Every structure is written in C-alpha cells, then in structure tokens.
Amino acid sequence: MEHIRNKDLSHRKVQKKIRVVDREGRPLSGQQLHLMQTEHEFLFGCGAFEVMPYALKNENKEVTDKWLEVFNYGTLPFYWGRYEPEEGKPDRDHLMKAAEFLKSRKVKVKGHPLCWHTVCADWLMKYDNRTILEKQLKRIEREVTGFAGVIDMWDVINEVVIMPIFDKYDNAVTRICKDLGRVRLIKEVFEEAHRANPDAVLLLNDFNTSIDYEILIDGCLNAGVPITAIGIQSHQHQGYWGAEKLYEVLERFSHFGLPLHFTENTLISGQIMPAHIEDLNDYQVSEWPTTPEGEERQAKEVEEMYRILFSHPRVQAITTWDFRDGAWLGAPSGFLRKDGSVKPSYEMLRKLIHEEWKTDMTLTTDENGVAVADAFRGRYEIDLKESTTEASFTDDSELVITV
Amino acid sequence: MEHIRNKDLSHRKVQKKIRVVDREGRPLSGQQLHLMQTEHEFLFGCGAFEVMPYALKNENKEVTDKWLEVFNYGTLPFYWGRYEPEEGKPDRDHLMKAAEFLKSRKVKVKGHPLCWHTVCADWLMKYDNRTILEKQLKRIEREVTGFAGVIDMWDVINEVVIMPIFDKYDNAVTRICKDLGRVRLIKEVFEEAHRANPDAVLLLNDFNTSIDYEILIDGCLNAGVPITAIGIQSHQHQGYWGAEKLYEVLERFSHFGLPLHFTENTLISGQIMPAHIEDLNDYQVSEWPTTPEGEERQAKEVEEMYRILFSHPRVQAITTWDFRDGAWLGAPSGFLRKDGSVKPSYEMLRKLIHEEWKTDMTLTTDENGVAVADAFRGRYEIDLKESTTEASFTDDSELVITV
C-alpha cells in the first residue's frame, strides 16, 4: 500500500498563484490568506437511491445526512420499466424533485440508464422493432431535454456487449439490438441524447471489461458516436480485483483518450460470492451478513482502490453503487450497515475525500503580494481579513484579490 | 448426415429458360440440347502454394494436375516478410507468374495477406510508427494496383482481434495497431486497397470466431470500412467443429448481410492436436502421420462441412488451406499424402464438386422451342446439333439460341 499512498497526485492539483493588491493595484505583502476547499472537481459518487425518501418525503434524514457528508455526485434511477410502468405515465415529478434536491446540495446528478435490456418496459414488447426504436429514441429525447440543467450526465446505454445475446427473458431492447447490431443501436441512442442536450456528459457503461468492450468502444469511436466518457462497472461481490487487475483495466481503457468513470463500484464486507456464479443476479441467499473482519477488509480495499483510481489521470469519477447494506442482491455492500450505522469503509472514504484530498491551508503573501497554493482542484473560499472570496481552482492562472 | 445431404440448394441454381429459334425467330421444337457446366460460380478453393513450383519451374506436375482437377480458386502467399525480405526488392515476378498461370487455368486468385503481424517484414521495425503506417499503405497500393486484373481479391488484413495484444515477439504491425486501435488500422488499410482497386473483393480475415470478431466487424461496418466479404478461418487441428458449431458460426456472422468466405479450412487425417494448445504454432511434433482411420474420418468431415457450407446462402467460398500433407505444422491436413497420392477426402470433394454439384444434362425443347434447365450457377457449354454456345448462368433470364 505504501507505494500506492505515495503516488503522484499533481494532476488533481493546481499551483494557484494568488496576488493580493490594494485598490491602486499595489501588491500587499504579509497578508494572511486562509484557503478552504468547498467542492471537489473530482466526482466522488454514490447511488443516490437512498436519498430519495428524504428528497420526496423528508424520511431517512440520518442516512441522507451521512450520504451528503461524503459525496458530491449521485446516480438516480431511470430504469424504463419502473420510470414508466404504464406507457405515457412517466414518473417525472419524483425524479425531478430528487434531482433538484441533490442539485440544491451541490451534488451533481447522473441519470441511469436511458437504454437497457434489463428492467425494460414490458409494454414495449407489443410493438414491432421499428416502433420500439422510435419509442426508445423519443424516451431519450424526453428525459434528456426534460431534465437538462438539473441532470446533464447520463448513462445512455448499459451493458451492450451482452445486449443482443441476453437470453434470460425476451425484452424489447434485446430485440432491437439484435436487429440493428450493437454499434448502430449505440449510435442511434447517443446521437439522440446528444441532439437533446449537446452539453451533456454521455456515458457508455458496461460490466464487461474484457477485449469485447475495448473493441466495442473502438468501433463506436470510429463510427463517430459522441461518447464523452467510458463507464466501467466494478461490482466485486466475488472478491476485490486487486491492484494488478485495476491497473491493467486502467491501462487498456485509457488508450481511447476519454475520461474514465467507475460507475458502479461494489466492495463487500461479508462472505465473498462463489466464483462459479456467472450472472451475479443468480446468487440468492436468505441472509448475507456484514462481519467485523469483512468490514476491515472492505475498508482496506476501498482505500487501495480509491487511491489507485484517484492517482490515475484519466479517472474523473468513482461511484459506489450501494450506500447501505442490503440493497442489490441483499449484499453487505454499503458504507452503512442495514441499521444505518457507519462502517470503517465510510470513515476511510470520508477521511480520504475530506481530509487527505481536500485543501485547507493558510498562506502569507510575499514581498510581491503573492502566495502560491498547492491545492486540490475545486471550489474555494479564501478568507482575507474580514472578506471572503469564492473561486474555482481549475488551472494555474493567477487569481487577483483586491482589498 | 441424411438431413444435411437433403438440404435445399436452390440458391446455388438457376431455372434457366433456353429458347431455340431459327433465323426468322420461329421456335424450334424437339431440339436436343446438351448442357455441360464448365465452371462453378461458387469458389472451391485451396492454398495454391503447391502449384507454384509448376507455375515457375514446371516442377510438381502431378500434384498440380490434381489441384487443377478439383479447384477453381487459389490463395497465393503475399506475407510481407517473405515477399519483400529486403526493403525495395519485392518478389513481384514470381508471384505474378504464378497468378497468371492460375488465371490461364480459369482459377480465381486471392492474395493473402496485405497486412499481418506474423511473417511481417523485420526491416520495418527501424522506422517510427508514422513511417511504418505509410510504408504499409504504400505496400498495399503497390500490390493491389500492380496485380489488378490478375488478382482482384485480397485478404486485406489478418487476425486483427489479437493484433494489438500479440506479444510473442515485437513487430511493426502490432506496434501500429496498438497505436491506432484495431478499427482505425482496418479502416486505413481497407480504404487504401479500395482506392487502389475499387472493383476488388476485400476481406477481413480472422481465426477468432467469438463475439470479439462480431463486435469488430460491427464496428468496422458502422465506421464505413469497405469490407466486401467476411473471412472465417477454420483450422480444425484440434478436431472437427461439428455441424452444431458450424451452424452457430454461420448464423452469427450471416447477420451482417455480407458474403462469408471460409478462407483457411483444415481437417486432418491423423491424431488430433490436444485441446490445451492455445496457439496452434506451439504444437511441435517430429512426426504427424496420416492414418487409415484418420483418412476415413477426414473424408466424412469434409463431406459434412462442405455440404453444410454449400447449402448456406451467404457462403460464397471455401478454401482448404493445405493441399498436401506436411505443410503447415507438418500436419496430415492435405487432400494428398506427402507422397502425392490422393486420400479419400480428395475423392469425396472431387465427386461433390464435379459430379453432384455440377450440371451435365440433356434437354429437348417443347412446342414453343423452350427447355428449362435446373442448373448449378456457372459457365456452360450448350451443344445443339453441330454448334456449341457458351454462356454464364447467373440468373433465370431467358437465353435464346438461334440456329
């Protein structure tokens, strides 16, 4: 872990030159500046499903507070089958309210997903493939336009490697993917999303991290699909990938020159799921408890994995999938136990994000009125005497504060 | 085998209406026509390496005669490392002589391959990647233009799925594939070949028949790569795929709507290579004899496989890789034994191609001067009294013979 702890993080920082001058522009030396980072540029995310009860009904306050204490980025569910269980009656209001709540708390929101074969709307299946595609594209246009300004980041399409050969049950999206082929369907849905909101961050997302996904991305980019970031799922119910696999995946997917988002991360604090299970959904257990040893292990794995990802220049976001145990598959996959108490992993991540990787420093200007801050990228409040200046630190350009 | 023997072959045939008239255009009834097919539309191919000694030096006549007795389609070697072992000194003359010889015997020729990481030219490695790509494209332009009219069919690029991750030894093509990505390199080399000969049949070729290759093709087609046919290798040193896998591969690769070429087929008549060998080239044995039981098995497998492929409408070509035993890997992979004697598989294939799937019939015109031939697609000689008419049967359009 030591060499991972000592990795270069200069890509996460700026060397911010702050010049303090008086109203006549004369440099003021010996001025004490207190810099406090209020927001991170990096997206530290979590599934925000747990936050919805509070956003909608003021329930679940404690859990929500714990969520908001750590994360600046949340994923909200747009599974078509649940979002619009009956054709023409989408659940826009609840999702808008949840998204606006998160936005008001300075949390960036991503919608997940706009197209997927799982949790797909069953009512689509009565249509022919041409109509299904039309409705899929209209759905994308409706959500991406309708939420623009509140949600400007989308998992546009999910798990396409398996999509046309998915054979667990018939569904409308597998049908059109079989028909059009993977790349053509990706192209259609991305182009629609891009038309609907040209400024949106649009992700392709997959759990497959093999050569299949590489070749798929390669094909899409060469076909001109407007992918803004590559989404990589990392549900590790069957055990932590480890540093070696993580570096290997990072290297292979960095090649495209696009930002990488770890979109769905899971590290569990209980028994590991047996390796022979191919589809995680096939693992059904009545009880899957968190254990003290498991929690220690999870905290260590969270530390190592987040350190590795944060130290890699291409990575822009990490989202842990379950905030609290017992969500997907009933797994002990959260930062919180079922009873809402925090695990060591929560404390570990809070410390990394809000202590180690957050800038809080006091500087004194030199004879030229200048102080240089070695500071993590993000939003800042700079206190100087009685006044406070707010600023974004995104590059090394000079910031001038006039007293 | 019975249901495979009885498969519909109507896509391989025409219902040719032949009308016999006198000089005034009056129909002549009761005329006896003898139709004899002289060429097949379907490409029954074989590696033509064995034919080169005869084409170049009049050696190997018996083997060459046996080759020409069965096949109408041959693959000639354009491995860069052998074709141009020293930069600027390509072996054009030998290859041109061999290709022209085959053409003179009505054998269609394919060049193999224009870009591949194996048997690559070592002298390329002294250049930087930009220069390697330039030289690769110039090489393609040189061969495709230089052989146009004699060779109008090319395996443009070979085994791209593995190309950028091939790590057995450093080579120039893996380097540029790593750099550009698979789809971009494919696009570059195909566009160059297409510019050089817009009428050429251009193949992508791979031994990988998994989802990787499907996704790669999908990406290429969506990126506008001018692929005219999909090449599928089927080296079965580790045992015959069997009908089930064959149908499965046919179904998956038919989806693109392009012609399928089985470019490199191997069925052996000796001991099967152990399943644990991953790269066939790793199997090194001092002796790999053909056996009587192996030869019977090979003949049966050849029969079943060729019947299945010939009955599939998308398949346009089947090429067996080794004509004679002891070529690649020293395997008993030929239709001929090492001593040049023919195996049962040779006889089996000869019968299929030149008896069962070849038309030789006599018809009599009806009261309207018409006879309809249920005939395999290809070139024909039609004897009527003392005259002979030559014609291509490619569709059901009427052929009028004036006496």
PDB file of C-alpha atoms in Angstrom, chain B residues 36-221:
ATOM      1  CA  MET B  36     -22.294 -29.092 -69.720  1.00  0.00           C
ATOM      2  CA  GLN B  37     -21.104 -26.926 -66.865  1.00  0.00           C
ATOM      3  CA  THR B  38     -17.508 -25.813 -67.412  1.00  0.00           C
ATOM      4  CA  GLU B  39     -17.097 -23.516 -64.405  1.00  0.00           C
ATOM      5  CA  HIS B  40     -18.672 -23.052 -60.984  1.00  0.00           C
ATOM      6  CA  GLU B  41     -19.849 -19.706 -59.678  1.00  0.00           C
ATOM      7  CA  PHE B  42     -19.095 -20.908 -56.128  1.00  0.00           C
ATOM      8  CA  LEU B  43     -15.435 -20.631 -55.202  1.00  0.00           C
ATOM      9  CA  PHE B  44     -13.982 -24.021 -54.361  1.00  0.00           C
ATOM     10  CA  GLY B  45     -10.543 -23.069 -53.220  1.00  0.00           C
ATOM     11  CA  CYS B  46      -7.281 -24.340 -51.885  1.00  0.00           C
ATOM     12  CA  GLY B  47      -3.954 -22.922 -50.867  1.00  0.00           C
ATOM     13  CA  ALA B  48      -2.110 -22.644 -54.193  1.00  0.00           C
ATOM     14  CA  PHE B  49       1.371 -22.687 -52.700  1.00  0.00           C
ATOM     15  CA  GLU B  50       1.793 -26.252 -54.031  1.00  0.00           C
ATOM     16  CA  VAL B  51       1.128 -25.043 -57.554  1.00  0.00           C
ATOM     17  CA  MET B  52       3.937 -22.509 -57.578  1.00  0.00           C
ATOM     18  CA  PRO B  53       6.803 -24.939 -58.417  1.00  0.00           C
ATOM     19  CA  TYR B  54       4.956 -25.926 -61.586  1.00  0.00           C
ATOM     20  CA  ALA B  55       3.967 -22.385 -62.485  1.00  0.00           C
ATOM     21  CA  LEU B  56       7.523 -21.179 -62.035  1.00  0.00           C
ATOM     22  CA  LYS B  57       9.718 -24.130 -62.979  1.00  0.00           C
ATOM     23  CA  ASN B  58       7.500 -26.824 -64.482  1.00  0.00           C
ATOM     24  CA  GLU B  59       8.068 -28.978 -61.397  1.00  0.00           C
ATOM     25  CA  ASN B  60       5.453 -30.829 -59.402  1.00  0.00           C
ATOM     26  CA  LYS B  61       3.266 -31.527 -62.435  1.00  0.00           C
ATOM     27  CA  GLU B  62       1.290 -34.434 -60.982  1.00  0.00           C
ATOM     28  CA  VAL B  63       0.387 -32.563 -57.812  1.00  0.00           C
ATOM     29  CA  THR B  64      -0.535 -29.509 -59.864  1.00  0.00           C
ATOM     30  CA  ASP B  65      -2.759 -31.547 -62.169  1.00  0.00           C
ATOM     31  CA  LYS B  66      -4.594 -32.979 -59.187  1.00  0.00           C
ATOM     32  CA  TRP B  67      -5.004 -29.492 -57.758  1.00  0.00           C
ATOM     33  CA  LEU B  68      -6.398 -28.117 -61.010  1.00  0.00           C
ATOM     34  CA  GLU B  69      -8.731 -31.074 -61.431  1.00  0.00           C
ATOM     35  CA  VAL B  70     -10.717 -30.015 -58.373  1.00  0.00           C
ATOM     36  CA  PHE B  71     -10.333 -26.306 -57.602  1.00  0.00           C
ATOM     37  CA  ASN B  72     -11.354 -23.063 -59.306  1.00  0.00           C
ATOM     38  CA  TYR B  73      -9.926 -20.742 -56.696  1.00  0.00           C
ATOM     39  CA  GLY B  74      -6.498 -20.440 -55.134  1.00  0.00           C
ATOM     40  CA  THR B  75      -4.726 -18.464 -52.428  1.00  0.00           C
ATOM     41  CA  LEU B  76      -1.236 -17.152 -53.131  1.00  0.00           C
ATOM     42  CA  PRO B  77       1.173 -16.001 -50.403  1.00  0.00           C
ATOM     43  CA  PHE B  78       1.949 -12.311 -50.023  1.00  0.00           C
ATOM     44  CA  TYR B  79       3.420 -12.442 -46.498  1.00  0.00           C
ATOM     45  CA  TRP B  80       5.348  -9.225 -46.394  1.00  0.00           C
ATOM     46  CA  GLY B  81       8.425 -10.673 -44.692  1.00  0.00           C
ATOM     47  CA  ARG B  82       8.837 -13.241 -47.458  1.00  0.00           C
ATOM     48  CA  TYR B  83       7.525 -11.173 -50.351  1.00  0.00           C
ATOM     49  CA  GLU B  84       9.911  -8.340 -49.623  1.00  0.00           C
ATOM     50  CA  PRO B  85      12.652  -9.674 -47.322  1.00  0.00           C
ATOM     51  CA  GLU B  86      14.801  -6.698 -48.219  1.00  0.00           C
ATOM     52  CA  GLU B  87      13.173  -3.292 -48.466  1.00  0.00           C
ATOM     53  CA  GLY B  88      12.594  -2.265 -52.054  1.00  0.00           C
ATOM     54  CA  LYS B  89      13.080  -5.757 -53.520  1.00  0.00           C
ATOM     55  CA  PRO B  90       9.647  -7.349 -53.671  1.00  0.00           C
ATOM     56  CA  ASP B  91       9.263 -10.772 -55.264  1.00  0.00           C
ATOM     57  CA  ARG B  92       6.748  -9.474 -57.768  1.00  0.00           C
ATOM     58  CA  ASP B  93       7.815 -11.555 -60.747  1.00  0.00           C
ATOM     59  CA  HIS B  94       7.365 -14.994 -59.187  1.00  0.00           C
ATOM     60  CA  LEU B  95       4.019 -14.102 -57.741  1.00  0.00           C
ATOM     61  CA  MET B  96       2.835 -12.561 -60.994  1.00  0.00           C
ATOM     62  CA  LYS B  97       3.919 -15.632 -62.923  1.00  0.00           C
ATOM     63  CA  ALA B  98       2.092 -17.949 -60.510  1.00  0.00           C
ATOM     64  CA  ALA B  99      -1.037 -15.785 -60.556  1.00  0.00           C
ATOM     65  CA  GLU B 100      -1.059 -15.575 -64.332  1.00  0.00           C
ATOM     66  CA  PHE B 101      -0.617 -19.317 -64.617  1.00  0.00           C
ATOM     67  CA  LEU B 102      -3.648 -19.875 -62.366  1.00  0.00           C
ATOM     68  CA  LYS B 103      -5.670 -17.300 -64.248  1.00  0.00           C
ATOM     69  CA  SER B 104      -4.855 -19.044 -67.522  1.00  0.00           C
ATOM     70  CA  ARG B 105      -6.344 -22.206 -65.997  1.00  0.00           C
ATOM     71  CA  LYS B 106      -9.524 -20.318 -65.077  1.00  0.00           C
ATOM     72  CA  VAL B 107      -8.590 -20.291 -61.403  1.00  0.00           C
ATOM     73  CA  LYS B 108      -9.534 -17.165 -59.493  1.00  0.00           C
ATOM     74  CA  VAL B 109      -6.696 -15.972 -57.277  1.00  0.00           C
ATOM     75  CA  LYS B 110      -6.703 -14.321 -53.871  1.00  0.00           C
ATOM     76  CA  GLY B 111      -3.639 -12.641 -52.362  1.00  0.00           C
ATOM     77  CA  HIS B 112      -3.014 -13.348 -48.685  1.00  0.00           C
ATOM     78  CA  PRO B 113      -2.462 -11.126 -46.693  1.00  0.00           C
ATOM     79  CA  LEU B 114      -1.635  -7.446 -47.197  1.00  0.00           C
ATOM     80  CA  CYS B 115      -1.309  -6.638 -43.503  1.00  0.00           C
ATOM     81  CA  TRP B 116      -0.485  -9.040 -40.690  1.00  0.00           C
ATOM     82  CA  HIS B 117       1.652  -9.036 -37.582  1.00  0.00           C
ATOM     83  CA  THR B 118       3.023 -12.526 -38.321  1.00  0.00           C
ATOM     84  CA  VAL B 119       5.676 -13.085 -41.033  1.00  0.00           C
ATOM     85  CA  CYS B 120       5.954  -9.323 -41.078  1.00  0.00           C
ATOM     86  CA  ALA B 121       8.961  -7.580 -42.604  1.00  0.00           C
ATOM     87  CA  ASP B 122      11.602  -7.131 -39.911  1.00  0.00           C
ATOM     88  CA  TRP B 123      13.193  -4.163 -41.634  1.00  0.00           C
ATOM     89  CA  LEU B 124      10.061  -2.135 -40.850  1.00  0.00           C
ATOM     90  CA  MET B 125      10.969  -2.073 -37.186  1.00  0.00           C
ATOM     91  CA  LYS B 126      13.686   0.529 -37.648  1.00  0.00           C
ATOM     92  CA  TYR B 127      11.051   3.135 -38.549  1.00  0.00           C
ATOM     93  CA  ASP B 128       8.756   5.139 -36.322  1.00  0.00           C
ATOM     94  CA  ASN B 129       5.080   4.297 -36.294  1.00  0.00           C
ATOM     95  CA  ARG B 130       4.013   7.021 -38.691  1.00  0.00           C
ATOM     96  CA  THR B 131       6.522   5.766 -41.232  1.00  0.00           C
ATOM     97  CA  ILE B 132       5.502   2.137 -40.699  1.00  0.00           C
ATOM     98  CA  LEU B 133       1.903   3.024 -41.484  1.00  0.00           C
ATOM     99  CA  GLU B 134       2.941   4.966 -44.583  1.00  0.00           C
ATOM    100  CA  LYS B 135       5.005   2.033 -45.819  1.00  0.00           C
ATOM    101  CA  GLN B 136       2.164  -0.389 -45.031  1.00  0.00           C
ATOM    102  CA  LEU B 137      -0.253   1.689 -47.088  1.00  0.00           C
ATOM    103  CA  LYS B 138       2.213   2.091 -49.952  1.00  0.00           C
ATOM    104  CA  ARG B 139       2.777  -1.626 -49.932  1.00  0.00           C
ATOM    105  CA  ILE B 140      -0.957  -2.191 -50.260  1.00  0.00           C
ATOM    106  CA  GLU B 141      -1.220   0.319 -53.065  1.00  0.00           C
ATOM    107  CA  ARG B 142       1.715  -1.299 -54.874  1.00  0.00           C
ATOM    108  CA  GLU B 143       0.381  -4.868 -54.703  1.00  0.00           C
ATOM    109  CA  VAL B 144      -3.299  -4.130 -55.281  1.00  0.00           C
ATOM    110  CA  THR B 145      -2.608  -1.839 -58.235  1.00  0.00           C
ATOM    111  CA  GLY B 146       0.232  -3.948 -59.585  1.00  0.00           C
ATOM    112  CA  PHE B 147      -1.755  -7.187 -59.664  1.00  0.00           C
ATOM    113  CA  ALA B 148      -5.140  -5.705 -60.671  1.00  0.00           C
ATOM    114  CA  GLY B 149      -6.728  -7.755 -63.406  1.00  0.00           C
ATOM    115  CA  VAL B 150      -4.816 -10.848 -62.318  1.00  0.00           C
ATOM    116  CA  ILE B 151      -5.581 -10.730 -58.616  1.00  0.00           C
ATOM    117  CA  ASP B 152      -8.757  -8.863 -57.700  1.00  0.00           C
ATOM    118  CA  MET B 153      -9.372 -10.466 -54.341  1.00  0.00           C
ATOM    119  CA  TRP B 154      -7.347  -9.831 -51.188  1.00  0.00           C
ATOM    120  CA  ASP B 155      -7.198 -10.780 -47.549  1.00  0.00           C
ATOM    121  CA  VAL B 156      -6.532  -7.165 -46.687  1.00  0.00           C
ATOM    122  CA  ILE B 157      -5.763  -7.652 -43.018  1.00  0.00           C
ATOM    123  CA  ASN B 158      -5.385 -10.778 -40.975  1.00  0.00           C
ATOM    124  CA  GLU B 159      -6.216 -11.631 -37.352  1.00  0.00           C
ATOM    125  CA  VAL B 160      -6.861  -8.151 -36.026  1.00  0.00           C
ATOM    126  CA  VAL B 161      -8.631  -9.320 -32.870  1.00  0.00           C
ATOM    127  CA  ILE B 162      -5.294 -10.475 -31.468  1.00  0.00           C
ATOM    128  CA  MET B 163      -3.114  -7.983 -33.384  1.00  0.00           C
ATOM    129  CA  PRO B 164      -2.545  -5.230 -30.783  1.00  0.00           C
ATOM    130  CA  ILE B 165      -2.127  -7.682 -27.905  1.00  0.00           C
ATOM    131  CA  PHE B 166       0.081 -10.153 -29.776  1.00  0.00           C
ATOM    132  CA  ASP B 167       3.117 -10.467 -27.519  1.00  0.00           C
ATOM    133  CA  LYS B 168       5.158 -13.390 -28.835  1.00  0.00           C
ATOM    134  CA  TYR B 169       7.644 -11.029 -30.429  1.00  0.00           C
ATOM    135  CA  ASP B 170       7.901  -7.386 -31.320  1.00  0.00           C
ATOM    136  CA  ASN B 171       6.796  -6.500 -34.841  1.00  0.00           C
ATOM    137  CA  ALA B 172       5.912  -3.393 -36.797  1.00  0.00           C
ATOM    138  CA  VAL B 173       2.244  -4.163 -37.406  1.00  0.00           C
ATOM    139  CA  THR B 174       1.418  -4.839 -33.759  1.00  0.00           C
ATOM    140  CA  ARG B 175       3.063  -1.525 -32.965  1.00  0.00           C
ATOM    141  CA  ILE B 176       0.877   0.495 -35.309  1.00  0.00           C
ATOM    142  CA  CYS B 177      -2.238  -1.446 -34.335  1.00  0.00           C
ATOM    143  CA  LYS B 178      -1.580  -0.625 -30.674  1.00  0.00           C
ATOM    144  CA  ASP B 179      -1.185   2.974 -31.662  1.00  0.00           C
ATOM    145  CA  LEU B 180      -4.155   3.420 -33.958  1.00  0.00           C
ATOM    146  CA  GLY B 181      -6.504   0.862 -32.484  1.00  0.00           C
ATOM    147  CA  ARG B 182      -7.982  -2.028 -34.381  1.00  0.00           C
ATOM    148  CA  VAL B 183     -10.788  -0.301 -36.253  1.00  0.00           C
ATOM    149  CA  ARG B 184      -8.720   2.663 -37.342  1.00  0.00           C
ATOM    150  CA  LEU B 185      -5.965   0.441 -38.762  1.00  0.00           C
ATOM    151  CA  ILE B 186      -8.537  -1.715 -40.542  1.00  0.00           C
ATOM    152  CA  LYS B 187     -10.106   1.430 -41.974  1.00  0.00           C
ATOM    153  CA  GLU B 188      -6.754   2.727 -43.224  1.00  0.00           C
ATOM    154  CA  VAL B 189      -5.724  -0.490 -44.960  1.00  0.00           C
ATOM    155  CA  PHE B 190      -9.138  -1.182 -46.485  1.00  0.00           C
ATOM    156  CA  GLU B 191      -9.513   2.345 -47.775  1.00  0.00           C
ATOM    157  CA  GLU B 192      -6.091   2.124 -49.363  1.00  0.00           C
ATOM    158  CA  ALA B 193      -6.897  -1.213 -51.010  1.00  0.00           C
ATOM    159  CA  HIS B 194     -10.265   0.082 -52.172  1.00  0.00           C
ATOM    160  CA  ARG B 195      -8.703   3.200 -53.694  1.00  0.00           C
ATOM    161  CA  ALA B 196      -6.127   1.040 -55.455  1.00  0.00           C
ATOM    162  CA  ASN B 197      -8.739  -1.274 -56.978  1.00  0.00           C
ATOM    163  CA  PRO B 198     -12.352  -0.240 -56.445  1.00  0.00           C
ATOM    164  CA  ASP B 199     -13.612  -3.489 -58.000  1.00  0.00           C
ATOM    165  CA  ALA B 200     -11.579  -5.806 -55.806  1.00  0.00           C
ATOM    166  CA  VAL B 201     -13.187  -8.168 -53.308  1.00  0.00           C
ATOM    167  CA  LEU B 202     -11.669  -7.148 -49.965  1.00  0.00           C
ATOM    168  CA  LEU B 203     -11.721  -9.462 -46.979  1.00  0.00           C
ATOM    169  CA  LEU B 204     -11.237  -9.087 -43.273  1.00  0.00           C
ATOM    170  CA  ASN B 205      -9.928 -12.438 -42.035  1.00  0.00           C
ATOM    171  CA  ASP B 206      -9.694 -13.974 -38.577  1.00  0.00           C
ATOM    172  CA  PHE B 207      -9.398 -17.256 -36.746  1.00  0.00           C
ATOM    173  CA  ASN B 208     -11.302 -15.756 -33.861  1.00  0.00           C
ATOM    174  CA  THR B 209     -14.973 -16.615 -34.366  1.00  0.00           C
ATOM    175  CA  SER B 210     -16.100 -15.357 -30.972  1.00  0.00           C
ATOM    176  CA  ILE B 211     -18.144 -12.326 -30.050  1.00  0.00           C
ATOM    177  CA  ASP B 212     -14.865 -10.339 -30.309  1.00  0.00           C
ATOM    178  CA  TYR B 213     -14.815 -10.737 -34.065  1.00  0.00           C
ATOM    179  CA  GLU B 214     -18.527  -9.981 -34.347  1.00  0.00           C
ATOM    180  CA  ILE B 215     -18.130  -6.730 -32.452  1.00  0.00           C
ATOM    181  CA  LEU B 216     -15.062  -5.844 -34.510  1.00  0.00           C
ATOM    182  CA  ILE B 217     -16.923  -6.351 -37.791  1.00  0.00           C
ATOM    183  CA  ASP B 218     -19.908  -4.437 -36.434  1.00  0.00           C
ATOM    184  CA  GLY B 219     -17.658  -1.506 -35.549  1.00  0.00           C
ATOM    185  CA  CYS B 220     -15.887  -1.561 -38.908  1.00  0.00           C
ATOM    186  CA  LEU B 221     -19.104  -1.583 -40.896  1.00  0.00           C
TER     187      LEU B 221
END
